[in-house]
């Protein structure tokens, strides 16, 4: 298989996703199939080809350093499940 | 002749002549929605009150002589485009109750025109899919055959326009998500050149591929809507500053001498016989109109789909990392600590296909695999881009089928992700190269619509509108979706 | 076996732009939580970044001041990781093509100067702030999310904790001069991380690097490095091995300790930021930016020597801080003796600043106030030593010198009649000293002067006192 169960577990952790045993099995199989397919790209010799990160050939798009009004705090917090003292609240973090 | 069955330009004439009011038009569409929605399930949210308010605003504008092209015209917006104060779900449990505090730029522009927003349409969750079956809420049915898919990911928008639930709709296209459902639903759908239409407010899927575009009933309407939404936006660094033309000025019937490229690569890979025949007939129409048909080849297009899946999934894995329930979106009820909160909320909020792509994308970017996958895909992108550049030296536009098949049955491909991905085989290369393309209905096969894709050079929307318009005038596609009771 | 240390420093400095790096929210420090936030810096679905031009200019300015090569072609990248203070779950930063590279700073070491290389300077966005006190969870404030930062990475050319300290002092001074950052560690506009390894003297292979965090002052950096180097050497000498980890400096205990949260090796999955286009800094633009560079420390030092006739030592001390240099110049241009100003700055002012840990612009003394004080001395209203008392009062209360002199009754006694009366009294009360003086002991005069001072609480004019004593004693 192109991708092993333990690799799937590692990637899941990296992506902050959790799966049951069966789901990991299934994911490993599905991803392997997809990876086998995308490995088709290895048929191409791209040694001397430059990667294209941006299809539009523009550069230096900037804005001026001007302060614009921020969102009122109620709007900022409006969709949050837990807020306290004007902040977003999360489980205790020990740093 | 019901108001809801009219095109944008027909409605505009009636409205500007004050033969009908925006409120009447809106009511007609709202009634239509009540009639057909139970059959097609195209909409996630219907904004009846807001629509009637906007209709009043539109009537004021008309009364004061301030009417613009889209004033009073009802529109439906794909539910991954931010609408202030109206929930924007991306058809995902993750954002089921998310209410954006701002409008997408395209929505602002349409509101300035005086449009009437009727509601938000269903999509494949986070725009990932080709059938709208990946929606977490409902499966949209194709108005031509309720046992079949409308295509995806903008299936709701396509079905809504095909069923006359709106005069036009907005969708988004990352690998074919406007063109493919337009093809399957027998309507006009366009993906503009990357950078022509602002992405500000479009919930990001694959940042280097996403574009917003119109679904319309005819090519004229498409040009009108494009006029309203296209153009540079300072809030989007990837939007381009160009001299914006009046796209309706390209609506001419003359294409004599135009060089129309036909690539054999767009006729391979599992194309249905009926689709092939219908498209070949369409190409004949171009010949009859005096265009020159030229055989061209874009061999690297064969690698577009694998490159697309790597690029799109990689960018998506990063774009979707922000969904953790802290500031908005779904948060789990039970978790042990911070990390568990992230994992549980995200796993509960995302559907299978989304999780699959996040996993694929994370893998493709991870240490040790970046060069082999992501960087490799970006190099293949260069090859595809160059392929099209070479082809466009020989021709002015490239035509072919939008989709290898007509609408497939609901449930037919849901167990085989790879089979589902192949639905985009003719459309993805266009996104990879950032080119503009339109899909127009060009006939029926087994009673279901077939779409013709017309691809142009960067920022050559005018040309493809010209070709599409000429075809539309020469070949009248006036079939109507029977499954819901059509009327024109 | 003798060991040597290899030290690297990573400094993050907040740039002094008015608005954030990718949106128009204000960068002002100290506002109510979540009042300087917008859809973009909150990372709401659908939002996009747009780069603040001034951020690029400031970063290039800093790069030029630090002798870097400015990249002609540069781009932004995404650094992906999950943490509640990071709203998009990625930080927009620069990975393989930073704006500036290959620079250096020269520091003073025993026997001359040492060049410390600067590997790179890149721009990136700051994260929000987490608060853990006064709540049963943790609270997140995104005001700081999106504030522009430059990250300055040194080459591992630093060999001792003292050098690290000197590097930081010099770096801060140069950055202050460029006016791109106010470099206040206590406000978080300057942050320092360091990494250190040890190896036997004479070898070239690098030892295992330990990262140190939670360093809240330059002195803390020095102390933490001193401790850590000793610790590592001890481990090696006892036959152990250094395990790569991140350690936390515990200021109270004076030790480094392993961090409680396991630091898994992060896989940041860097890739080019698709929402932002590349940055091209042409030669012309670079030169335009170079022209905006304010006068740098070396040039200012030379100018102070020639323009104000300051000795080299004074010029060096005064110009080590831009704020002090500016203060000096404002005084010196309005007063007849730059040297006297310089003495006060290097003497009393520096002492008080050191003791209180304050910066010159955090103290209520203005150049005009110092000049007023100096004029009081010039006009013999107060003596030089009383002036020091007044100055200290000015430092802590911000009151003007004239007011302090009046309120505390510190006016110098220069009235001959009154002073003579006191002198006579002192002579009467100290017959032994008078006798000693008459026998030829000059020191006794000093004692008598001191007694007059004591009697007048320091307010007697010293020269007049001296003169009158001699007169009376010779009678």
Tab-separated table of C-alpha atoms in Angstrom, chain B residues 51-217:
chain	number	residue	atom	x	y	z
B	51	UNK	CA	-35.683	39.503	-0.698
B	52	UNK	CA	-38.893	41.504	-0.341
B	53	UNK	CA	-36.980	44.342	1.372
B	54	UNK	CA	-34.445	44.409	-1.450
B	55	UNK	CA	-37.276	44.394	-4.008
B	56	UNK	CA	-38.648	47.549	-2.421
B	57	UNK	CA	-35.167	49.141	-2.615
B	58	UNK	CA	-34.980	48.149	-6.269
B	59	UNK	CA	-38.354	49.674	-7.054
B	60	UNK	CA	-37.172	52.922	-5.434
B	61	UNK	CA	-34.036	52.900	-7.571
B	62	UNK	CA	-36.124	52.360	-10.700
B	63	UNK	CA	-38.536	55.096	-9.689
B	64	UNK	CA	-35.658	57.550	-9.147
B	65	UNK	CA	-34.177	56.765	-12.522
B	66	UNK	CA	-31.176	55.098	-10.882
B	67	UNK	CA	-31.839	51.624	-12.275
B	68	UNK	CA	-28.828	49.609	-13.349
B	69	UNK	CA	-28.595	46.407	-15.391
B	70	UNK	CA	-29.312	44.093	-12.475
B	71	UNK	CA	-31.673	46.261	-10.458
B	72	UNK	CA	-34.584	44.202	-9.184
B	73	UNK	CA	-33.157	40.970	-10.586
B	74	UNK	CA	-33.432	37.992	-8.197
B	75	UNK	CA	-30.269	35.989	-7.590
B	76	UNK	CA	-29.242	32.917	-5.625
B	77	UNK	CA	-25.777	32.747	-4.136
B	78	UNK	CA	-23.726	29.604	-3.551
B	79	UNK	CA	-23.472	29.015	0.176
B	80	UNK	CA	-19.671	29.345	0.277
B	81	UNK	CA	-19.835	33.038	-0.575
B	82	UNK	CA	-20.095	35.322	2.478
B	83	UNK	CA	-23.329	37.243	2.914
B	84	UNK	CA	-23.450	39.618	5.856
B	85	UNK	CA	-26.038	38.639	8.422
B	86	UNK	CA	-27.136	35.607	6.412
B	87	UNK	CA	-25.751	32.276	7.517
B	88	UNK	CA	-23.086	30.888	5.209
B	89	UNK	CA	-22.685	27.183	5.805
B	90	UNK	CA	-20.564	25.803	2.933
B	91	UNK	CA	-23.050	22.919	3.313
B	92	UNK	CA	-21.022	21.738	6.262
B	93	UNK	CA	-21.908	20.901	9.856
B	94	UNK	CA	-18.768	22.845	10.668
B	95	UNK	CA	-20.417	26.140	9.672
B	96	UNK	CA	-24.069	25.240	10.108
B	97	UNK	CA	-24.710	28.286	12.297
B	98	UNK	CA	-21.976	30.640	11.123
B	99	UNK	CA	-23.163	34.131	10.304
B	100	UNK	CA	-20.563	36.262	8.516
B	101	UNK	CA	-20.246	39.892	9.705
B	102	UNK	CA	-19.249	41.035	6.217
B	103	UNK	CA	-20.191	40.651	2.541
B	104	UNK	CA	-18.022	39.111	-0.144
B	105	UNK	CA	-16.905	41.762	-2.632
B	106	UNK	CA	-19.030	40.226	-5.414
B	107	UNK	CA	-22.057	40.389	-3.113
B	108	UNK	CA	-21.342	44.078	-2.364
B	109	UNK	CA	-21.112	44.773	-6.068
B	110	UNK	CA	-24.382	42.987	-6.780
B	111	UNK	CA	-26.118	44.773	-3.917
B	112	UNK	CA	-24.907	48.088	-5.345
B	113	UNK	CA	-26.542	47.070	-8.600
B	114	UNK	CA	-29.815	46.642	-6.721
B	115	UNK	CA	-30.228	42.865	-6.939
B	116	UNK	CA	-32.681	40.868	-4.885
B	117	UNK	CA	-31.070	38.016	-2.967
B	118	UNK	CA	-33.460	35.070	-2.718
B	119	UNK	CA	-31.259	32.658	-0.805
B	120	UNK	CA	-28.118	30.520	-0.546
B	121	UNK	CA	-27.668	27.392	-2.595
B	122	UNK	CA	-26.511	23.900	-1.710
B	123	UNK	CA	-23.031	22.650	-2.603
B	124	UNK	CA	-20.666	19.785	-2.009
B	125	UNK	CA	-19.237	20.454	1.437
B	126	UNK	CA	-16.573	23.184	1.228
B	127	UNK	CA	-16.870	22.926	-2.585
B	128	UNK	CA	-15.219	19.512	-2.610
B	129	UNK	CA	-17.073	17.244	-4.989
B	130	UNK	CA	-18.640	16.831	-8.405
B	131	UNK	CA	-22.240	15.889	-7.581
B	132	UNK	CA	-23.401	17.942	-4.554
B	133	UNK	CA	-23.865	14.599	-2.768
B	134	UNK	CA	-21.178	15.616	-0.284
B	135	UNK	CA	-23.434	18.265	1.236
B	136	UNK	CA	-23.958	17.630	4.949
B	137	UNK	CA	-27.565	18.760	4.746
B	138	UNK	CA	-29.318	17.538	1.628
B	139	UNK	CA	-28.812	16.049	-1.800
B	140	UNK	CA	-29.838	18.327	-4.633
B	141	UNK	CA	-31.682	16.644	-7.513
B	142	UNK	CA	-31.202	17.372	-11.168
B	143	UNK	CA	-34.376	19.136	-12.449
B	144	UNK	CA	-34.129	17.037	-15.627
B	145	UNK	CA	-34.329	13.746	-13.736
B	146	UNK	CA	-34.819	13.752	-9.997
B	147	UNK	CA	-32.964	10.447	-9.624
B	148	UNK	CA	-29.818	12.054	-10.948
B	149	UNK	CA	-27.217	14.446	-9.641
B	150	UNK	CA	-27.061	18.102	-10.746
B	151	UNK	CA	-23.259	17.927	-10.801
B	152	UNK	CA	-21.024	19.753	-8.354
B	153	UNK	CA	-19.797	21.392	-6.409
B	154	UNK	CA	-22.183	24.260	-7.352
B	155	UNK	CA	-25.069	21.835	-7.935
B	156	UNK	CA	-27.570	23.930	-6.016
B	157	UNK	CA	-26.915	27.068	-8.080
B	158	UNK	CA	-27.067	25.149	-11.377
B	159	UNK	CA	-30.284	23.356	-10.459
B	160	UNK	CA	-31.841	26.585	-9.186
B	161	UNK	CA	-31.264	28.386	-12.482
B	162	UNK	CA	-32.363	25.356	-14.521
B	163	UNK	CA	-35.561	25.164	-12.462
B	164	UNK	CA	-36.212	28.925	-12.676
B	165	UNK	CA	-35.794	29.469	-8.951
B	166	UNK	CA	-33.712	32.546	-9.786
B	167	UNK	CA	-32.896	34.679	-12.815
B	168	UNK	CA	-29.231	33.939	-12.296
B	169	UNK	CA	-26.940	32.485	-9.653
B	170	UNK	CA	-23.359	32.721	-8.451
B	171	UNK	CA	-21.161	29.690	-8.063
B	172	UNK	CA	-17.481	28.950	-7.573
B	173	UNK	CA	-15.176	26.882	-9.746
B	174	UNK	CA	-11.943	25.259	-8.546
B	175	UNK	CA	-11.727	22.226	-10.854
B	176	UNK	CA	-14.966	22.550	-12.828
B	177	UNK	CA	-17.493	23.295	-10.116
B	178	UNK	CA	-19.420	25.824	-12.208
B	179	UNK	CA	-18.972	24.369	-15.673
B	180	UNK	CA	-19.686	20.716	-14.896
B	181	UNK	CA	-23.010	21.319	-13.089
B	182	UNK	CA	-23.956	23.860	-15.791
B	183	UNK	CA	-23.378	21.111	-18.325
B	184	UNK	CA	-25.387	18.530	-16.378
B	185	UNK	CA	-28.278	20.937	-15.788
B	186	UNK	CA	-28.446	22.495	-19.229
B	187	UNK	CA	-27.607	26.075	-18.269
B	188	UNK	CA	-24.810	28.517	-19.031
B	189	UNK	CA	-21.941	28.600	-16.537
B	190	UNK	CA	-18.663	30.497	-16.707
B	191	UNK	CA	-15.372	30.375	-14.861
B	192	UNK	CA	-13.550	33.672	-15.458
B	193	UNK	CA	-9.774	34.013	-15.808
B	194	UNK	CA	-8.029	33.596	-12.453
B	195	UNK	CA	-7.730	37.081	-11.056
B	196	UNK	CA	-10.637	38.678	-12.926
B	197	UNK	CA	-13.252	38.295	-10.199
B	198	UNK	CA	-12.428	39.034	-6.568
B	199	UNK	CA	-12.158	36.059	-4.224
B	200	UNK	CA	-12.611	38.211	-1.130
B	201	UNK	CA	-15.451	36.593	0.758
B	202	UNK	CA	-15.296	33.257	-1.058
B	203	UNK	CA	-14.615	30.641	1.590
B	204	UNK	CA	-11.279	29.342	0.409
B	205	UNK	CA	-10.883	25.816	-0.870
B	206	UNK	CA	-7.838	25.966	-3.182
B	207	UNK	CA	-6.591	29.545	-3.224
B	208	UNK	CA	-4.605	29.343	-6.463
B	209	UNK	CA	-7.510	27.779	-8.382
B	210	UNK	CA	-10.801	29.173	-6.946
B	211	UNK	CA	-12.853	31.661	-8.967
B	212	UNK	CA	-16.413	32.935	-8.601
B	213	UNK	CA	-18.598	32.931	-11.725
B	214	UNK	CA	-22.179	33.202	-12.994
B	215	UNK	CA	-24.874	30.634	-13.822
B	216	UNK	CA	-27.364	32.085	-16.294
B	217	UNK	CA	-30.128	31.032	-18.657
